[in-house]
XYZ file of C-alpha atoms in Angstrom:
634
model
C -7.561 -33.821 24.249
C -8.631 -34.843 27.258
C -8.465 -38.719 26.307
C -4.599 -38.231 24.833
C -3.774 -36.430 28.174
C -5.350 -39.483 30.652
C -3.969 -42.514 28.368
C -0.671 -41.077 28.644
C -0.567 -40.471 32.523
C -1.600 -44.170 32.862
C 0.998 -45.292 30.888
C 3.508 -42.907 32.844
C 2.297 -44.581 36.189
C 3.049 -48.045 34.644
C 6.193 -47.560 33.484
C 7.095 -45.486 36.925
C 4.953 -47.961 39.395
C 4.508 -51.312 37.907
C 8.254 -51.826 35.817
C 11.251 -52.028 36.329
C 14.768 -50.864 34.200
C 14.002 -53.226 31.153
C 10.687 -52.445 30.764
C 9.633 -55.494 32.539
C 6.597 -55.884 34.928
C 7.525 -56.262 38.479
C 6.795 -59.240 40.117
C 5.721 -57.743 43.767
C 3.086 -55.763 44.913
C 4.174 -51.536 43.498
C 3.857 -49.401 46.138
C 0.794 -47.553 46.060
C 1.390 -43.534 45.619
C 1.077 -40.944 47.966
C 1.868 -38.516 46.842
C -1.126 -38.657 44.211
C -3.795 -39.989 46.332
C -5.583 -36.513 45.732
C -5.949 -37.719 42.420
C -6.102 -41.833 43.146
C -7.634 -43.094 45.867
C -6.193 -47.216 46.836
C -9.301 -48.935 45.682
C -8.680 -47.229 42.204
C -4.939 -48.235 42.157
C -5.531 -51.797 43.290
C -7.941 -52.502 40.801
C -5.407 -50.080 37.849
C -2.551 -52.793 38.359
C -4.961 -55.684 38.072
C -5.601 -54.499 35.283
C -2.560 -53.713 33.452
C -0.726 -56.895 34.820
C -4.250 -58.838 32.725
C -2.213 -60.890 30.355
C -5.028 -60.249 27.536
C -4.253 -56.778 28.598
C -0.228 -57.600 27.946
C -1.018 -59.393 24.700
C -2.800 -56.200 23.469
C -0.220 -53.509 24.901
C 2.341 -55.659 22.781
C 0.989 -55.939 19.511
C 0.195 -51.856 19.627
C 3.801 -51.644 20.922
C 5.500 -53.435 17.658
C 2.569 -51.454 15.407
C 3.225 -48.518 15.915
C 7.566 -49.307 16.261
C 7.293 -50.453 12.116
C 4.521 -48.660 10.683
C 4.003 -48.642 7.144
C 4.241 -45.563 5.712
C 5.984 -43.700 8.452
C 5.373 -40.052 9.498
C 8.594 -38.586 8.828
C 8.537 -34.627 9.560
C 9.031 -35.064 13.611
C 7.162 -32.607 15.778
C 6.360 -30.674 13.536
C 2.641 -31.569 13.087
C 0.337 -31.893 9.967
C -1.521 -28.522 11.137
C 2.323 -26.462 11.040
C 3.274 -28.637 8.007
C -0.002 -27.553 6.239
C 0.709 -24.194 6.884
C 4.372 -24.939 5.439
C 3.063 -25.719 2.247
C 1.145 -23.476 1.647
C 3.321 -20.330 2.606
C 6.489 -22.054 0.246
C 3.749 -22.392 -2.589
C 2.457 -18.605 -1.742
C -1.025 -20.310 -2.242
C -4.523 -18.524 -1.746
C -5.743 -22.092 -0.888
C -6.613 -22.179 3.323
C -6.242 -25.471 3.046
C -4.625 -28.773 1.062
C -6.629 -31.976 0.297
C -5.623 -35.133 3.275
C -3.931 -37.442 0.785
C -1.834 -33.929 -0.566
C -0.878 -33.575 2.932
C -0.679 -37.043 3.728
C 2.558 -37.757 1.050
C 4.304 -34.692 1.969
C 4.366 -36.100 5.718
C 6.024 -39.433 3.972
C 8.755 -37.387 2.309
C 11.995 -37.807 4.024
C 14.756 -34.947 4.422
C 16.045 -36.155 0.689
C 13.430 -35.245 -0.632
C 12.476 -38.806 -1.822
C 9.691 -40.587 -2.044
C 8.789 -44.092 -1.067
C 6.460 -45.303 -4.305
C 4.575 -47.512 -2.234
C 3.831 -43.778 -1.243
C 3.731 -42.063 -4.272
C 1.623 -44.928 -6.106
C -0.598 -44.450 -3.148
C -0.977 -40.615 -4.381
C -1.501 -41.453 -7.284
C -4.402 -43.261 -6.634
C -5.812 -41.214 -4.713
C -5.714 -39.019 -7.476
C -7.895 -40.938 -10.398
C -10.475 -41.128 -7.587
C -11.100 -38.220 -6.941
C -11.987 -36.970 -10.524
C -15.049 -39.987 -10.375
C -15.593 -39.369 -6.909
C -17.717 -36.036 -5.739
C -17.502 -33.830 -2.527
C -20.779 -35.358 -1.352
C -19.278 -38.939 -1.302
C -16.041 -37.700 0.330
C -17.918 -36.070 2.878
C -20.266 -38.976 3.456
C -18.733 -41.768 3.249
C -15.037 -43.514 3.004
C -12.914 -40.624 2.595
C -10.644 -40.903 -0.894
C -7.016 -41.702 1.034
C -8.989 -43.971 3.088
C -10.322 -45.949 0.089
C -6.714 -46.168 -1.235
C -5.053 -47.756 1.762
C -8.099 -49.575 2.168
C -8.496 -49.409 5.695
C -11.721 -49.002 7.608
C -12.471 -45.308 9.073
C -13.187 -43.964 12.271
C -15.646 -41.507 13.379
C -15.154 -38.150 14.601
C -11.481 -38.124 12.389
C -10.254 -36.987 9.691
C -7.379 -39.426 7.663
C -4.354 -37.795 7.004
C -4.924 -34.357 8.868
C -4.210 -34.613 12.392
C -4.852 -34.525 15.839
C -7.919 -32.489 16.423
C -9.320 -32.131 12.566
C -13.193 -33.735 12.268
C -15.572 -34.220 8.961
C -17.745 -31.360 11.080
C -14.504 -28.699 11.154
C -13.587 -29.512 8.082
C -16.336 -29.870 5.982
C -18.713 -27.696 7.654
C -21.313 -29.530 7.388
C -25.216 -27.682 8.709
C -26.176 -28.879 10.729
C -29.194 -31.170 10.712
C -32.954 -29.863 12.268
C -35.598 -32.832 12.959
C -38.118 -32.609 10.856
C -41.613 -30.886 11.365
C -44.854 -32.577 12.122
C -45.728 -30.871 8.211
C -42.833 -33.014 6.792
C -43.066 -35.897 8.362
C -47.313 -36.005 7.005
C -45.994 -35.148 3.734
C -43.033 -37.611 3.781
C -45.721 -40.043 5.330
C -48.078 -39.306 2.208
C -45.402 -39.728 -0.174
C -44.880 -43.167 1.379
C -48.683 -44.568 1.552
C -48.999 -43.361 -2.640
C -45.699 -45.728 -3.278
C -46.541 -48.305 -1.275
C -50.134 -48.467 -3.710
C -48.341 -48.130 -7.190
C -45.948 -50.722 -5.620
C -49.657 -53.199 -4.841
C -50.347 -52.140 -8.422
C -47.373 -52.953 -10.054
C -47.280 -55.999 -7.527
C -50.688 -57.671 -9.084
C -49.824 -56.980 -12.771
C -46.835 -58.703 -12.374
C -48.548 -61.854 -10.489
C -50.634 -61.903 -13.154
C -47.800 -62.073 -15.442
C -45.986 -64.871 -13.399
C -49.717 -67.062 -13.911
C -49.653 -66.902 -17.335
C -45.958 -67.647 -17.868
C -47.318 -70.520 -15.501
C -49.552 -71.959 -17.921
C -47.384 -72.102 -20.508
C -46.914 -75.766 -22.600
C -43.121 -77.843 -22.122
C -40.724 -76.679 -24.696
C -41.282 -79.425 -26.879
C -44.622 -78.016 -27.624
C -43.051 -74.665 -28.064
C -42.868 -74.553 -31.504
C -46.800 -74.884 -31.868
C -47.364 -72.044 -29.271
C -45.356 -69.395 -30.753
C -45.338 -69.960 -34.210
C -49.088 -68.460 -35.189
C -50.889 -69.350 -38.831
C -52.454 -65.738 -38.442
C -48.897 -63.875 -38.814
C -46.086 -65.092 -41.942
C -43.641 -67.165 -40.210
C -40.439 -64.519 -39.368
C -39.995 -61.161 -38.855
C -42.968 -59.041 -40.482
C -43.367 -55.034 -39.730
C -46.445 -54.221 -37.884
C -48.683 -52.137 -36.240
C -48.880 -52.515 -32.478
C -52.294 -51.535 -30.564
C -53.836 -51.240 -27.499
C -57.603 -51.757 -26.346
C -57.579 -49.905 -22.625
C -58.923 -47.367 -21.709
C -59.554 -46.922 -25.857
C -58.771 -48.779 -28.971
C -56.469 -47.137 -30.273
C -52.922 -47.114 -32.342
C -49.420 -46.604 -30.458
C -46.282 -47.217 -31.981
C -45.233 -49.376 -35.235
C -42.515 -52.372 -35.184
C -41.906 -55.859 -35.991
C -43.304 -59.118 -35.060
C -41.102 -61.906 -35.058
C -43.272 -65.663 -35.491
C -40.880 -67.608 -35.197
C -41.086 -71.178 -33.580
C -39.485 -71.624 -30.193
C -38.965 -67.883 -29.799
C -38.246 -67.122 -26.144
C -38.333 -63.565 -24.528
C -35.108 -62.744 -22.449
C -34.417 -66.303 -21.767
C -38.306 -67.117 -20.811
C -41.358 -68.795 -22.649
C -43.518 -66.463 -23.799
C -46.964 -66.146 -22.182
C -50.387 -67.782 -24.080
C -52.016 -65.778 -26.938
C -48.405 -63.526 -26.910
C -46.013 -62.931 -29.516
C -42.355 -61.698 -29.319
C -42.194 -58.103 -31.361
C -39.552 -55.277 -31.625
C -40.158 -51.660 -30.618
C -39.249 -48.875 -33.377
C -41.729 -45.567 -32.878
C -44.204 -44.739 -29.735
C -46.867 -42.946 -30.983
C -48.370 -42.653 -27.442
C -45.844 -41.623 -25.096
C -48.199 -42.380 -22.454
C -48.890 -46.164 -23.629
C -48.197 -48.694 -21.202
C -47.023 -51.987 -22.151
C -49.227 -55.317 -21.943
C -46.975 -56.973 -19.693
C -44.237 -55.081 -18.159
C -40.736 -56.661 -18.805
C -39.700 -57.383 -15.165
C -36.177 -57.800 -16.564
C -35.477 -54.261 -17.245
C -38.208 -52.933 -14.365
C -40.109 -51.203 -17.535
C -43.335 -50.417 -18.233
C -44.594 -47.677 -20.815
C -43.733 -48.398 -23.853
C -41.683 -45.547 -25.166
C -39.317 -47.263 -22.745
C -38.851 -50.203 -24.473
C -37.486 -48.807 -28.208
C -34.836 -50.776 -29.386
C -35.781 -54.366 -27.066
C -38.039 -56.868 -27.459
C -41.817 -56.748 -25.634
C -44.455 -59.844 -25.406
C -47.625 -58.397 -27.162
C -51.335 -60.205 -27.227
C -51.838 -61.336 -30.885
C -55.197 -60.095 -31.224
C -53.747 -55.965 -31.099
C -50.839 -56.894 -33.270
C -51.391 -56.309 -37.376
C -49.529 -56.411 -40.508
C -49.582 -52.985 -42.251
C -51.350 -54.355 -45.051
C -53.728 -55.979 -42.534
C -54.275 -52.655 -40.299
C -58.167 -52.105 -40.100
C -57.701 -48.301 -39.630
C -53.899 -47.404 -41.701
C -53.616 -43.915 -40.183
C -53.689 -40.957 -42.281
C -50.959 -38.615 -43.158
C -50.512 -35.709 -40.055
C -49.870 -33.499 -43.850
C -53.402 -32.610 -43.749
C -54.196 -35.956 -44.617
C -52.355 -36.053 -47.915
C -50.094 -38.818 -48.943
C -47.423 -37.414 -50.565
C -46.617 -39.370 -53.083
C -50.389 -38.848 -54.274
C -50.308 -35.345 -54.242
C -50.897 -33.619 -57.867
C -47.726 -31.850 -59.281
C -50.358 -28.192 -58.785
C -50.142 -29.536 -55.036
C -46.911 -29.971 -55.461
C -45.733 -26.779 -56.389
C -47.875 -25.209 -54.332
C -45.715 -26.419 -51.162
C -42.320 -26.331 -52.630
C -42.381 -23.662 -55.128
C -43.005 -20.813 -51.886
C -39.545 -19.406 -50.920
C -37.727 -21.713 -53.374
C -35.671 -19.462 -55.523
C -34.696 -17.529 -52.089
C -33.433 -20.838 -50.152
C -31.908 -21.476 -53.663
C -29.482 -18.113 -53.629
C -28.265 -18.669 -49.782
C -27.434 -22.173 -50.708
C -25.396 -20.881 -53.686
C -23.562 -18.575 -51.793
C -23.233 -20.958 -48.546
C -21.076 -23.554 -51.638
C -19.017 -20.696 -53.146
C -17.612 -19.939 -49.070
C -17.089 -23.596 -48.084
C -17.559 -26.761 -49.851
C -20.768 -28.755 -49.064
C -22.405 -31.721 -48.747
C -23.827 -33.173 -51.928
C -27.113 -32.653 -52.338
C -28.801 -34.751 -54.998
C -31.600 -32.662 -55.573
C -30.633 -28.532 -55.061
C -34.253 -27.006 -56.025
C -34.837 -24.936 -58.819
C -36.353 -22.147 -59.819
C -40.237 -23.425 -59.907
C -41.616 -26.361 -58.367
C -39.528 -29.004 -57.274
C -40.332 -32.574 -57.471
C -39.416 -35.768 -55.168
C -38.035 -37.770 -58.337
C -36.208 -40.425 -55.824
C -38.522 -40.654 -53.659
C -41.380 -41.138 -56.649
C -38.134 -43.640 -57.952
C -37.752 -45.316 -55.128
C -41.392 -45.698 -54.261
C -41.954 -47.658 -57.761
C -38.790 -49.599 -56.827
C -40.504 -50.679 -53.655
C -43.857 -51.471 -55.636
C -42.548 -53.652 -58.064
C -39.567 -55.881 -56.036
C -40.043 -58.171 -53.128
C -40.128 -54.858 -50.600
C -43.478 -54.285 -51.615
C -44.571 -57.753 -49.137
C -44.973 -57.510 -45.419
C -41.655 -58.237 -43.787
C -39.744 -58.323 -46.442
C -35.788 -56.455 -45.331
C -32.841 -55.449 -46.479
C -29.317 -55.527 -44.698
C -27.118 -52.826 -44.915
C -23.198 -53.461 -43.549
C -21.799 -50.739 -41.008
C -18.032 -51.076 -40.628
C -15.689 -50.913 -37.968
C -14.652 -47.426 -38.816
C -18.761 -45.824 -38.185
C -19.845 -46.656 -34.913
C -16.294 -48.820 -33.666
C -17.773 -51.953 -34.303
C -18.913 -53.904 -37.031
C -22.706 -54.820 -37.879
C -25.821 -54.961 -40.108
C -28.538 -52.589 -40.234
C -32.137 -54.207 -40.917
C -34.167 -51.918 -43.253
C -37.838 -53.113 -43.465
C -41.316 -51.964 -46.205
C -42.618 -49.956 -42.981
C -38.578 -47.810 -42.687
C -39.535 -46.431 -46.289
C -42.687 -45.841 -45.763
C -42.729 -43.451 -43.636
C -39.812 -41.822 -45.389
C -42.446 -41.596 -48.151
C -45.179 -40.521 -46.389
C -42.846 -38.071 -43.552
C -44.062 -40.068 -40.731
C -42.062 -41.051 -37.193
C -38.636 -41.659 -38.354
C -37.075 -45.182 -36.396
C -33.357 -45.778 -35.536
C -33.134 -47.534 -39.073
C -33.489 -44.513 -41.322
C -30.605 -42.788 -39.147
C -27.729 -44.962 -39.171
C -29.014 -45.716 -42.727
C -28.424 -41.720 -42.960
C -25.223 -41.812 -40.669
C -23.535 -44.549 -43.369
C -24.746 -41.973 -46.600
C -22.646 -38.770 -44.547
C -19.979 -41.377 -44.061
C -19.801 -42.706 -47.753
C -20.490 -39.090 -49.594
C -18.063 -36.646 -46.955
C -15.663 -38.475 -45.186
C -15.042 -41.374 -46.445
C -11.344 -40.796 -47.966
C -11.480 -37.354 -46.266
C -8.463 -37.721 -43.628
C -9.377 -34.029 -41.913
C -12.971 -34.824 -41.614
C -13.112 -38.898 -40.502
C -10.055 -37.706 -38.350
C -12.417 -34.725 -36.943
C -15.798 -36.464 -36.639
C -17.070 -39.867 -35.119
C -20.608 -41.589 -34.331
C -22.472 -42.912 -31.369
C -25.038 -45.913 -32.002
C -28.357 -44.943 -31.095
C -29.062 -48.710 -30.552
C -26.263 -49.729 -27.988
C -27.097 -46.302 -25.953
C -30.459 -45.391 -26.190
C -33.719 -44.882 -23.577
C -34.264 -48.521 -22.332
C -31.408 -49.593 -22.495
C -30.046 -46.771 -20.018
C -32.250 -47.913 -18.359
C -31.530 -51.954 -18.250
C -28.004 -52.222 -19.312
C -26.419 -48.901 -17.521
C -22.678 -49.976 -17.322
C -23.025 -51.469 -20.505
C -23.492 -48.122 -22.355
C -20.911 -46.595 -20.110
C -18.121 -48.854 -21.062
C -19.655 -48.808 -25.308
C -19.170 -44.801 -24.675
C -15.814 -44.749 -23.246
C -14.338 -46.836 -26.216
C -15.536 -44.594 -28.216
C -14.055 -41.239 -26.752
C -10.876 -44.079 -26.002
C -10.628 -44.268 -29.633
C -8.974 -41.668 -30.454
C -6.035 -39.122 -29.172
C -7.295 -35.922 -30.522
C -10.039 -33.708 -30.525
C -13.306 -35.212 -31.726
C -16.713 -34.316 -32.546
C -19.253 -37.516 -31.465
C -22.754 -37.083 -32.991
C -25.077 -39.068 -30.675
C -28.541 -39.045 -32.148
C -30.848 -39.940 -28.999
C -33.931 -41.784 -28.392
C -35.878 -40.631 -25.343
C -38.584 -42.807 -26.237
C -40.816 -40.617 -28.580
C -38.179 -38.036 -29.270
C -35.186 -37.570 -31.388
C -32.306 -34.942 -30.232
C -28.830 -34.701 -31.122
C -26.048 -34.602 -28.353
C -22.605 -33.488 -30.250
C -19.493 -34.338 -27.563
C -15.970 -33.350 -26.706
C -14.634 -35.658 -24.612
C -11.598 -34.166 -24.133
C -12.520 -30.384 -23.767
C -15.622 -31.567 -21.203
C -18.395 -30.246 -23.693
C -21.573 -31.915 -24.839
C -23.719 -29.685 -27.157
C -27.461 -29.897 -26.655
C -29.145 -29.950 -30.136
C -33.556 -30.127 -29.570
C -35.971 -29.549 -32.417
C -38.900 -29.329 -29.876
C -36.963 -26.498 -27.106
C -36.295 -28.544 -23.975
C -34.128 -28.071 -21.695
C -30.990 -31.408 -20.884
C -32.207 -31.263 -17.381
C -35.251 -33.228 -18.942
C -33.357 -36.965 -19.526
C -31.688 -36.853 -16.270
C -30.283 -40.660 -16.827
C -28.829 -39.107 -20.191
C -27.288 -36.279 -18.327
C -25.960 -38.870 -16.125
C -24.324 -41.568 -18.128
C -22.790 -38.854 -20.752
C -21.040 -37.506 -17.367
C -19.856 -40.676 -15.693
C -18.379 -41.305 -18.791
C -16.218 -38.395 -19.465
C -14.968 -39.177 -16.310
C -14.213 -42.378 -16.341
C -12.915 -40.838 -19.512
C -10.995 -38.349 -17.554
C -9.501 -41.132 -15.241
C -8.571 -43.902 -17.831
C -5.822 -41.337 -19.961
C -4.933 -39.912 -16.433
C -6.158 -36.691 -16.853
C -5.361 -33.980 -14.131
C -8.764 -31.542 -13.200
C -8.127 -29.280 -10.350
C -10.746 -31.049 -7.700
C -12.962 -27.459 -8.037
C -13.637 -27.977 -11.771
C -14.238 -32.361 -11.309
C -18.027 -32.286 -11.507
C -18.270 -29.082 -13.707
C -18.741 -31.337 -17.080
C -19.751 -27.707 -19.995
C -22.755 -28.417 -21.619
C -23.962 -26.049 -23.938
C -28.007 -25.766 -25.455
C -27.450 -24.710 -29.525
C -30.350 -22.554 -30.052
C -31.178 -24.638 -33.035
C -33.924 -24.673 -35.330
C -37.216 -25.838 -33.849
C -39.672 -28.105 -34.852
C -43.411 -26.760 -35.212
C -45.400 -30.676 -35.364
C -44.536 -33.671 -33.446
C -43.066 -35.633 -36.211
C -40.203 -33.970 -37.966
C -37.406 -34.557 -34.871
C -35.900 -37.423 -36.653
C -35.823 -35.427 -39.686
C -33.985 -32.520 -38.258
C -30.989 -34.464 -36.394
C -30.525 -35.860 -40.119
C -29.671 -32.317 -40.926
C -28.270 -30.974 -38.057
C -25.741 -34.063 -38.207
C -24.845 -33.021 -42.323
C -24.857 -29.460 -41.475
C -21.968 -29.451 -38.377
C -20.276 -31.893 -41.230
C -20.089 -28.807 -43.405
C -19.550 -25.940 -41.306
C -16.017 -28.620 -40.426
C -15.692 -27.233 -37.273
C -15.419 -28.475 -33.326
C -17.165 -25.693 -31.824
C -21.028 -24.821 -32.429
C -21.772 -21.522 -31.501
C -24.377 -20.667 -29.162
C -26.432 -19.282 -31.161
C -26.194 -21.996 -34.049
C -23.623 -21.330 -37.512
C -24.510 -18.520 -39.256
C -24.586 -20.021 -42.602
C -27.767 -22.116 -41.385
C -29.369 -19.466 -38.659
C -33.370 -19.936 -39.308
C -36.563 -20.085 -36.748
C -37.498 -23.338 -38.349
C -36.488 -25.560 -40.988
C -38.792 -24.973 -44.187
C -40.606 -28.018 -45.761
C -38.060 -28.026 -48.907
C -34.805 -28.272 -46.762
C -36.297 -31.748 -44.877
C -37.765 -33.083 -48.400
C -33.675 -32.382 -49.617
C -32.528 -34.696 -46.600
C -35.101 -37.263 -47.586
C -34.316 -37.039 -51.292
C -30.338 -37.648 -50.459
C -31.676 -40.890 -48.728
C -33.882 -42.252 -51.774
C -31.274 -41.362 -53.716
C -28.327 -43.258 -51.081
C -31.165 -46.398 -51.329
C -30.593 -46.547 -55.165
C -27.366 -45.912 -55.727
C -26.783 -48.514 -53.565
C -29.103 -51.438 -54.812
C -30.943 -51.620 -51.743
C -34.198 -51.557 -53.741
C -34.166 -53.839 -57.190
C -36.288 -55.797 -59.133
């Protein structure tokens, strides 16, 4: 306030003593204002006159007068300041709020007596409304405000645009004073930084080793002889991935690409390595033999769905693996069990489960079940039939694959899913599942339950795990967000988007209602969504962008409150069933035909754990689908 009064005083002296009636500077030396001698000495007066007559000062003064006389967005409330205008609006609307957002007050201050709003003012207001949906309060305080961003003008310190004279960020946001850190806190920060520096030095050494390997490669004309190894069949083959340090162990499964002239992320492969796509991770703490510089990935679990370089001597085609891991189900392969042992496993509780399923079918139309258990033993006949077909076809050969077309209505784009021999082996032996099996089951749900049923096909939709997964969220978050937003924009009615998410070594299910901004979290290991911060941030950001694109207006207090609900679903009792649980979750959600999922899960499917028999039903449906689609034929 003192600075403003001082500037006004200097302007008064200039107009009274240095200018004539036409507001032009006088040529003669003005007399010293004796009446103000108590405030101004003669030396100060001479300096003041010289400063006001300076040509640079006159030029700046003329520019400021012209700008002030014709503002871009003129203030229309006369002597009624921002503070009294805000009080007037709050009184008229009888609002319980204590203040208005700056851009709302800014707009009202530029409405004339006739109540009309200029188009350019309305445009700035609308842009502020859009920005306020995606910018958090913390960003608004610490950086440029929403109004400054919309006007595209610099923000000056010590003021808040659109709030009037005397309003500062401290008084408006009531930020707590920052205290200086204590010596103990400084030492802890220093130790953390030193640990980060040591880790960066180790990573840099690994990167330098990789660069050294890359620099030793031959010219492009010799790439064919480098990349194509006689040890492996040419083309794409199913493989198992090993590491030799700190112990020799199996860490994952995938496909090896033994192709002449093949590149990895547009760069030549290092000597003694081949390009490998990772499907399943068995050791969640396993490191990549060579870190991926492009995506800054060092852990194997973060490379699911992407390509990495793997040493030749640590890649084994499925048929050549020196020690094939036994099934985790007591070391007995399901297809090798005797009929008696199958009876012991499946006969328990089968009659009770049949009664539950029968009563459920009377209440609501159920999904087509291929092999419902009957009294007595349950024999997985479709699994046995499919395994026989596989052994009698070219799929018995390592590297053989089948292609399954996924039409646009399923994931929002047309694609082709690759099914390899190891994918079928995972089903037969009840092992961890890859994305190919999960997507095939989604195609089964669409074909057998949603196709031709407009109510279900318009209510439930799917998100592709190939386009949005842990590795891509870390490497290409923008493309993941664009795909989710585009998927959400596909319809104007309430939809539930089912997204099987792979966190690196575990499958869980997200059911997203973007219009209501609700996310249902189904995790078969009883974990929290806070354990997956990258995934949560992607979903929250995608919903906010979707909200902005459909121009939905949400109260500022609720702009960041996207509802996450943890559903108390059945839990697995081992480390390999997560994929089967996710498939059954999707099956039951579609079967109930409800957008809202109860926190305690659906009454018809409440149980603490799924039985092996319930999971075998899912596998039977998959195997029957493979046979009916003639994906495996002799």
